[in-house]
mmCIF file of C-alpha atoms in Angstrom:
data_model
loop_
_atom_site.group_PDB
_atom_site.id
_atom_site.type_symbol
_atom_site.label_atom_id
_atom_site.label_comp_id
_atom_site.label_asym_id
_atom_site.label_seq_id
_atom_site.Cartn_x
_atom_site.Cartn_y
_atom_site.Cartn_z
ATOM 1 C CA MET X 134 -0.300 0.293 -0.074
ATOM 2 C CA HIS X 135 2.442 2.081 0.778
ATOM 3 C CA ASP X 136 4.624 1.625 -2.991
ATOM 4 C CA PHE X 137 1.081 2.285 -4.664
ATOM 5 C CA GLY X 138 0.286 5.608 -2.353
ATOM 6 C CA LEU X 139 4.359 6.946 -3.263
ATOM 7 C CA LEU X 140 2.928 5.634 -7.420
ATOM 8 C CA VAL X 141 -0.183 7.552 -6.971
ATOM 9 C CA GLU X 142 1.920 10.766 -5.822
ATOM 10 C CA ARG X 143 4.487 10.482 -8.137
ATOM 11 C CA LEU X 144 1.408 10.776 -11.144
ATOM 12 C CA VAL X 145 -0.746 12.708 -9.657
ATOM 13 C CA ALA X 146 2.869 15.650 -9.489
ATOM 14 C CA ARG X 147 3.472 14.701 -12.929
ATOM 15 C CA PHE X 148 -0.125 15.255 -14.735
ATOM 16 C CA GLY X 149 -2.284 16.377 -12.180
ATOM 17 C CA LEU X 150 -5.159 15.406 -10.196
ATOM 18 C CA TRP X 151 -7.690 16.271 -12.436
ATOM 19 C CA LYS X 152 -5.772 13.954 -15.482
ATOM 20 C CA VAL X 153 -5.157 10.945 -12.467
ATOM 21 C CA ALA X 154 -8.995 11.152 -11.613
ATOM 22 C CA THR X 155 -10.470 11.432 -14.578
ATOM 23 C CA THR X 156 -8.253 7.771 -16.253
ATOM 24 C CA PRO X 157 -10.695 5.432 -15.799
ATOM 25 C CA PHE X 158 -13.341 6.988 -18.273
ATOM 26 C CA ALA X 159 -10.770 7.064 -20.993
ATOM 27 C CA VAL X 160 -9.684 3.899 -19.755
ATOM 28 C CA VAL X 161 -13.874 2.462 -19.748
ATOM 29 C CA PRO X 162 -14.610 3.200 -23.805
ATOM 30 C CA ILE X 163 -10.853 0.876 -24.578
ATOM 31 C CA PHE X 164 -12.605 -1.803 -22.049
ATOM 32 C CA VAL X 165 -16.006 -1.197 -24.677
ATOM 33 C CA ALA X 166 -14.008 -1.472 -27.670
ATOM 34 C CA PHE X 167 -12.239 -4.957 -27.343
ATOM 35 C CA GLY X 168 -16.315 -6.257 -25.980
ATOM 36 C CA LEU X 169 -14.847 -6.695 -22.120
ATOM 37 C CA VAL X 170 -17.810 -3.885 -20.757
ATOM 38 C CA VAL X 171 -20.941 -4.035 -23.110
ATOM 39 C CA GLY X 172 -23.809 -1.782 -22.238
ATOM 40 C CA ALA X 173 -23.191 2.288 -22.598
ATOM 41 C CA ARG X 174 -25.330 1.916 -18.200
ATOM 42 C CA PHE X 175 -23.155 0.068 -17.632
ATOM 43 C CA ALA X 176 -20.119 1.088 -19.583
ATOM 44 C CA ALA X 177 -20.848 4.422 -17.251
ATOM 45 C CA PHE X 178 -21.475 2.599 -13.819
ATOM 46 C CA ILE X 179 -18.031 0.835 -14.161
ATOM 47 C CA GLY X 180 -16.320 4.988 -15.138
ATOM 48 C CA VAL X 181 -17.691 6.213 -11.988
ATOM 49 C CA VAL X 182 -16.942 3.504 -9.767
ATOM 50 C CA ALA X 183 -13.735 3.668 -10.945
ATOM 51 C CA ALA X 184 -13.017 7.264 -10.336
ATOM 52 C CA PHE X 185 -14.391 6.888 -6.654
ATOM 53 C CA SER X 186 -12.052 4.323 -6.329
ATOM 54 C CA THR X 187 -9.352 5.952 -8.076
ATOM 55 C CA CYS X 188 -10.265 9.667 -6.470
ATOM 56 C CA LEU X 189 -10.318 7.458 -2.401
ATOM 57 C CA VAL X 190 -6.849 6.207 -3.519
ATOM 58 C CA VAL X 191 -5.438 9.733 -4.307
ATOM 59 C CA ILE X 192 -6.944 10.908 -1.445
ATOM 60 C CA VAL X 193 -5.429 8.696 1.211
ATOM 61 C CA ALA X 194 -2.372 8.644 -0.523
ATOM 62 C CA LEU X 195 -2.264 12.539 -0.610
ATOM 63 C CA GLY X 196 -3.346 12.572 3.103
ATOM 64 C CA ALA X 197 -0.046 10.100 4.216
ATOM 65 C CA GLN X 198 1.995 13.007 2.194
ATOM 66 C CA VAL X 199 0.362 15.747 4.444
ATOM 67 C CA ARG X 200 0.964 13.946 7.817
ATOM 68 C CA ARG X 201 4.398 12.296 6.930
ATOM 69 C CA GLU X 202 5.220 15.987 5.780
ATOM 70 C CA ARG X 203 3.947 17.398 8.984
ATOM 71 C CA ARG X 204 6.043 14.546 11.205
ATOM 72 C CA LEU X 205 9.117 15.955 9.248
ATOM 73 C CA ARG X 206 8.426 19.389 10.031
ATOM 74 C CA ALA X 207 8.067 18.425 13.178
ATOM 75 C CA GLY X 208 10.791 17.246 13.901
ATOM 76 C CA LEU X 209 12.452 20.246 12.299
ATOM 77 C CA ASP X 210 10.952 22.692 14.341
ATOM 78 C CA ARG X 211 11.862 20.574 17.018
ATOM 79 C CA ALA X 212 15.595 20.266 15.972
ATOM 80 C CA VAL X 213 15.210 24.290 15.932
ATOM 81 C CA MET X 214 13.641 25.077 18.852
ATOM 82 C CA ARG X 215 17.065 22.826 21.142
ATOM 83 C CA LEU X 216 18.626 25.603 18.595
ATOM 84 C CA THR X 217 17.321 28.261 19.887
ATOM 85 C CA ASP X 218 17.538 26.860 23.969
ATOM 86 C CA THR X 219 21.096 26.324 23.672
ATOM 87 C CA ILE X 220 21.729 29.754 21.977
ATOM 88 C CA TYR X 221 20.092 31.595 24.072
ATOM 89 C CA LEU X 222 21.966 29.847 26.747
ATOM 90 C CA GLU X 223 24.443 29.845 26.141
ATOM 91 C CA ALA X 224 24.004 34.062 25.351
ATOM 92 C CA THR X 225 25.012 34.993 29.094
ATOM 93 C CA THR X 226 26.156 38.120 28.028
ATOM 94 C CA ALA X 227 26.276 40.355 25.560
ATOM 95 C CA SER X 228 28.464 39.867 22.807
ATOM 96 C CA TYR X 229 27.263 43.337 20.604
ATOM 97 C CA VAL X 230 26.342 46.636 21.031
ATOM 98 C CA TRP X 231 23.580 47.973 18.334
ATOM 99 C CA GLU X 232 25.164 51.107 17.846
ATOM 100 C CA ARG X 233 22.865 52.389 15.152
ATOM 101 C CA TRP X 234 18.677 50.579 14.933
ATOM 102 C CA ARG X 235 16.786 52.434 12.604
ATOM 103 C CA GLU X 236 13.662 50.634 12.039
ATOM 104 C CA GLU X 237 10.685 51.866 9.107
ATOM 105 C CA THR X 238 7.186 50.422 9.152
ATOM 106 C CA THR X 239 4.607 50.484 6.549
ATOM 107 C CA VAL X 240 1.364 49.876 7.297
ATOM 108 C CA SER X 241 -1.255 49.008 4.108
ATOM 109 C CA ARG X 242 -4.965 47.445 3.465
ATOM 110 C CA ASN X 243 -5.713 45.207 6.174
ATOM 111 C CA GLY X 244 -2.639 45.979 8.697
ATOM 112 C CA ASP X 245 -0.785 44.121 6.096
ATOM 113 C CA THR X 246 2.455 45.408 6.880
ATOM 114 C CA VAL X 247 6.275 45.819 5.637
ATOM 115 C CA ILE X 248 9.398 46.389 8.284
ATOM 116 C CA LYS X 249 12.233 47.224 7.405
ATOM 117 C CA GLN X 250 15.428 47.194 9.949
ATOM 118 C CA TRP X 251 18.766 49.280 8.844
ATOM 119 C CA ARG X 252 20.679 48.041 12.121
ATOM 120 C CA THR X 253 24.673 48.829 12.675
ATOM 121 C CA LEU X 254 26.305 46.312 15.350
ATOM 122 C CA ARG X 255 29.528 46.423 16.928
ATOM 123 C CA VAL X 256 31.544 43.630 18.870
ATOM 124 C CA ASN X 257 32.423 44.002 21.915
ATOM 125 C CA PRO X 258 35.546 44.358 23.775
ATOM 126 C CA GLY X 259 36.436 40.152 23.875
ATOM 127 C CA ALA X 260 33.549 38.771 22.735
ATOM 128 C CA THR X 261 33.392 37.312 19.069
ATOM 129 C CA LEU X 262 30.218 37.205 17.638
ATOM 130 C CA ARG X 263 29.419 33.486 15.268
ATOM 131 C CA VAL X 264 25.617 34.157 14.819
ATOM 132 C CA ILE X 265 23.047 37.025 15.681
ATOM 133 C CA TRP X 266 19.353 36.613 16.219
ATOM 134 C CA VAL X 267 16.591 38.585 16.049
ATOM 135 C CA GLY X 268 12.670 38.335 16.024
ATOM 136 C CA GLN X 269 9.311 40.268 15.328
ATOM 137 C CA THR X 270 6.071 39.090 17.427
ATOM 138 C CA GLN X 271 2.086 40.325 16.728
ATOM 139 C CA THR X 272 0.786 40.946 20.151
ATOM 140 C CA ALA X 273 -2.642 41.792 18.811
ATOM 141 C CA GLY X 274 -5.395 39.244 17.397
ATOM 142 C CA HIS X 275 -4.535 35.953 16.762
ATOM 143 C CA VAL X 276 -2.079 34.834 13.870
ATOM 144 C CA SER X 277 -4.209 32.852 11.176
ATOM 145 C CA ASP X 278 -2.457 29.578 8.764
ATOM 146 C CA TYR X 279 -2.429 32.391 6.169
ATOM 147 C CA GLN X 280 -1.029 34.860 7.967
ATOM 148 C CA ARG X 281 1.530 32.188 8.327
ATOM 149 C CA ARG X 282 2.240 30.730 5.183
ATOM 150 C CA HIS X 283 2.590 34.325 4.006
ATOM 151 C CA LEU X 284 4.723 35.836 6.213
ATOM 152 C CA ARG X 285 8.503 36.338 5.476
ATOM 153 C CA VAL X 286 11.540 37.613 6.908
ATOM 154 C CA ASP X 287 14.987 38.479 5.220
ATOM 155 C CA ALA X 288 18.657 39.594 5.775
ATOM 156 C CA TYR X 289 20.717 41.621 3.787
ATOM 157 C CA ASP X 290 24.063 43.495 3.950
ATOM 158 C CA PHE X 291 23.934 47.368 3.635
ATOM 159 C CA SER X 292 26.851 50.026 3.286
ATOM 160 C CA GLN X 293 26.197 54.355 3.926
ATOM 161 C CA LYS X 294 28.303 56.611 2.057
ATOM 162 C CA GLN X 295 28.099 60.321 1.659
ATOM 163 C CA GLY X 296 24.279 59.535 3.473
ATOM 164 C CA ASN X 297 22.955 57.105 0.166
ATOM 165 C CA ILE X 298 22.147 53.683 1.084
ATOM 166 C CA GLU X 299 23.178 50.479 -1.504
ATOM 167 C CA VAL X 300 22.066 47.065 -0.274
ATOM 168 C CA GLY X 301 24.348 44.137 -0.445
ATOM 169 C CA VAL X 302 24.232 40.627 -0.880
ATOM 170 C CA GLN X 303 21.334 38.780 0.944
ATOM 171 C CA TYR X 304 22.653 36.725 4.083
ATOM 172 C CA ASP X 305 21.185 32.812 4.186
ATOM 173 C CA VAL X 306 19.146 32.514 7.375
ATOM 174 C CA ALA X 307 16.953 29.347 9.507
ATOM 175 C CA THR X 308 13.227 30.736 11.524
ATOM 176 C CA VAL X 309 11.325 29.333 13.586
ATOM 177 C CA TRP X 310 7.725 30.322 14.720
ATOM 178 C CA LEU X 311 7.039 30.588 18.398
ATOM 179 C CA PRO X 312 3.741 29.971 18.809
ATOM 180 C CA ARG X 313 2.867 30.690 22.046
ATOM 181 C CA GLU X 314 4.411 34.402 22.252
ATOM 182 C CA GLN X 315 3.128 34.304 18.043
ATOM 183 C CA ALA X 316 6.591 35.131 17.040
ATOM 184 C CA LEU X 317 9.151 34.636 14.350
ATOM 185 C CA VAL X 318 12.584 34.281 15.564
ATOM 186 C CA MET X 319 15.406 34.666 12.516
ATOM 187 C CA TYR X 320 18.665 33.118 12.998
ATOM 188 C CA LEU X 321 21.843 34.969 10.991
ATOM 189 C CA CYS X 322 24.801 32.123 11.170
ATOM 190 C CA LEU X 323 28.202 34.387 9.839
ATOM 191 C CA ASP X 324 30.244 32.442 7.759
ATOM 192 C CA GLN X 325 33.186 34.407 9.230
ATOM 193 C CA PRO X 326 32.818 35.190 12.860
ATOM 194 C CA LEU X 327 33.379 38.527 13.446
ATOM 195 C CA SER X 328 35.554 39.713 16.182
ATOM 196 C CA ALA X 329 35.901 42.252 19.165
ATOM 197 C CA GLY X 330 35.532 45.856 17.389
ATOM 198 C CA GLN X 331 35.330 44.731 14.389
ATOM 199 C CA THR X 332 31.463 45.896 13.212
ATOM 200 C CA MET X 333 28.224 45.361 10.960
ATOM 201 C CA ASN X 334 25.817 46.439 8.814
ATOM 202 C CA VAL X 335 22.589 44.527 8.514
ATOM 203 C CA LEU X 336 19.233 44.970 6.909
ATOM 204 C CA VAL X 337 16.364 42.422 8.156
ATOM 205 C CA VAL X 338 12.814 43.079 6.386
ATOM 206 C CA TRP X 339 9.364 41.495 7.880
ATOM 207 C CA LYS X 340 6.877 40.929 5.422
ATOM 208 C CA TRP X 341 4.176 40.369 8.299
ATOM 209 C CA PRO X 342 0.148 40.619 6.489
ATOM 210 C CA GLY X 343 -2.763 41.379 9.266
ATOM 211 C CA MET X 344 0.439 42.286 11.101
ATOM 212 C CA TYR X 345 -1.649 45.433 12.191
ATOM 213 C CA ARG X 346 -5.481 44.050 11.201
ATOM 214 C CA GLU X 347 -6.894 44.708 14.976
ATOM 215 C CA LEU X 348 -5.733 48.048 15.075
ATOM 216 C CA LEU X 349 -7.360 49.407 11.811
ATOM 217 C CA ALA X 350 -10.802 47.655 12.977
ATOM 218 C CA GLY X 351 -11.333 50.230 15.693
ATOM 219 C CA GLY X 352 -9.096 48.315 18.697
ATOM 220 C CA LYS X 353 -5.741 49.339 20.219
ATOM 221 C CA ASP X 354 -2.303 47.363 19.130
ATOM 222 C CA GLU X 355 1.705 47.947 21.111
ATOM 223 C CA MET X 356 4.554 49.295 18.959
ATOM 224 C CA SER X 357 6.939 48.147 20.407
ATOM 225 C CA ILE X 358 10.860 47.136 20.363
ATOM 226 C CA THR X 359 12.413 44.845 22.750
ATOM 227 C CA ARG X 360 16.563 44.212 22.608
ATOM 228 C CA LYS X 361 18.338 41.334 23.633
ATOM 229 C CA ARG X 362 21.334 41.207 26.232
ATOM 230 C CA ALA X 363 22.847 43.830 23.686
ATOM 231 C CA ASP X 364 22.810 47.442 24.350
ATOM 232 C CA ALA X 365 21.251 50.153 21.844
ATOM 233 C CA ARG X 366 23.095 53.434 22.221
ATOM 234 C CA ARG X 367 20.130 55.188 19.128
ATOM 235 C CA ILE X 368 16.884 53.632 18.179
ATOM 236 C CA ASP X 369 14.802 55.631 15.950
ATOM 237 C CA VAL X 370 11.525 54.641 14.960
ATOM 238 C CA GLY X 371 9.154 55.714 11.714
ATOM 239 C CA LEU X 372 5.695 53.901 11.331
ATOM 240 C CA THR X 373 2.900 55.242 8.615
ATOM 241 C CA PHE X 374 -0.572 54.428 8.004
ATOM 242 C CA ASP X 375 -0.537 54.953 4.320
ATOM 243 C CA LYS X 376 -3.647 56.046 2.479
ATOM 244 C CA SER X 377 -5.710 52.528 2.178
ATOM 245 C CA CYS X 378 -5.804 52.211 6.234
ATOM 246 C CA ARG X 379 -8.416 54.926 5.629
ATOM 247 C CA LEU X 380 -7.767 56.626 8.628
ATOM 248 C CA THR X 381 -10.189 60.367 9.100
ATOM 249 C CA ARG X 382 -8.110 61.128 12.708
ATOM 250 C CA LYS X 383 -4.671 60.830 14.724
ATOM 251 C CA MET X 384 -4.953 58.018 16.630
ATOM 252 C CA ARG X 385 -4.542 57.983 20.891
ATOM 253 C CA ILE X 386 -0.734 57.815 22.087
ATOM 254 C CA LEU X 387 0.377 55.866 25.267
ATOM 255 C CA PRO X 388 4.367 56.113 25.721
ATOM 256 C CA LEU X 389 5.587 52.548 27.210
ATOM 257 C CA ASN X 390 8.188 52.972 30.741
ATOM 258 C CA GLY X 391 10.591 55.489 30.287
ATOM 259 C CA CYS X 392 10.508 56.100 26.951
ATOM 260 C CA ALA X 393 9.706 59.002 24.932
ATOM 261 C CA ARG X 394 6.399 60.132 24.020
ATOM 262 C CA PRO X 395 5.697 59.951 19.101
ATOM 263 C CA ALA X 396 5.002 62.688 17.492
ATOM 264 C CA GLN X 397 2.213 62.561 14.803
ATOM 265 C CA ASN X 398 1.488 64.260 11.594
ATOM 266 C CA LEU X 399 -2.085 63.210 9.666
ATOM 267 C CA ASN X 400 -1.493 64.150 5.687
ATOM 268 C CA ASP X 401 -4.198 65.625 3.606
ATOM 269 C CA ASP X 402 -3.785 62.408 1.646
ATOM 270 C CA GLY X 403 -5.004 60.471 4.699
ATOM 271 C CA SER X 404 -1.700 58.525 5.177
ATOM 272 C CA LEU X 405 -0.040 58.619 9.129
ATOM 273 C CA ASP X 406 2.845 59.197 10.308
ATOM 274 C CA ILE X 407 4.471 58.599 13.757
ATOM 275 C CA ALA X 408 8.541 59.479 14.631
ATOM 276 C CA VAL X 409 10.805 59.082 17.713
ATOM 277 C CA THR X 410 13.577 58.306 18.691
ATOM 278 C CA TYR X 411 15.361 56.578 21.606
ATOM 279 C CA GLY X 412 18.627 57.679 22.773
ATOM 280 C CA PRO X 413 21.631 58.485 22.059
ATOM 281 C CA SER X 414 22.082 57.195 25.547
ATOM 282 C CA ASN X 415 19.969 55.176 27.759
ATOM 283 C CA VAL X 416 17.854 53.743 25.959
ATOM 284 C CA PRO X 417 15.237 50.811 27.929
ATOM 285 C CA GLU X 418 15.369 47.721 27.736
ATOM 286 C CA ILE X 419 12.085 47.642 25.392
ATOM 287 C CA VAL X 420 10.913 50.897 24.181
ATOM 288 C CA GLY X 421 7.502 51.816 22.187
ATOM 289 C CA PHE X 422 4.194 53.200 22.352
ATOM 290 C CA ILE X 423 0.950 51.218 22.945
ATOM 291 C CA LEU X 424 -1.737 53.256 19.956
ATOM 292 C CA ASP X 425 -5.491 53.298 20.564
ATOM 293 C CA ASN X 426 -8.016 53.650 17.266
ATOM 294 C CA LYS X 427 -11.242 52.799 19.500
ATOM 295 C CA PRO X 428 -13.825 55.452 17.791
#
């Protein structure tokens, strides 16, 4: 049965589900031509039964394939989770400091969000940096399966000269989903470890569908940045709700403890800009603000 299931999977992959399921209807006329089946009604009955049986086998085979893929993915997730715990426990001290962190967030219709984080780090004295890990969390509403399938994070090198930013190569990254926290964590393993005093520029781009849908629907949400152990010299935050969000007024804003109050501007085209800078010294471990869009 296992071998037959694999055969069905290969046939579906090569010819498509529709062709495999309707093959019995193409075979029945051949039986009629050779006199193996007599009568149009009986031939149609044979075709329907054969097609139903074929579809049933295809469904069973594909179901088995889905279960195998889920087991494989679950095993990979467990392996990555162990890696996550190991990295977290080993990083008892900060090996680098964020010299500059500029975050640009754009929210569009249905709360679809793109976050660009331009980060510059410097390795601390006596430290060696082999891996960078960053995360992003949805704080309001449940993350659906659709969101999970379309959620994406990428990382790039970048350089800055005379005010111009040039995006360079894309890094290979690994990700792990933390369901309880509704967070996606990205790991960037360096091909060549960085030594004390060396710097690195990394652009992290998050594409998160529906991230702020609860807020746009008239709710509350939190825009926050939590730095894990590493200090930050300065963090600049820019948040834009474009005109497709159809906002008609400014939002109520509550800064988190120890944080500056953001400035906001409602533009003529209906877009809303929110901006704030934390630093250049005494940047709290958690910075950000709560947004309230209730009527």
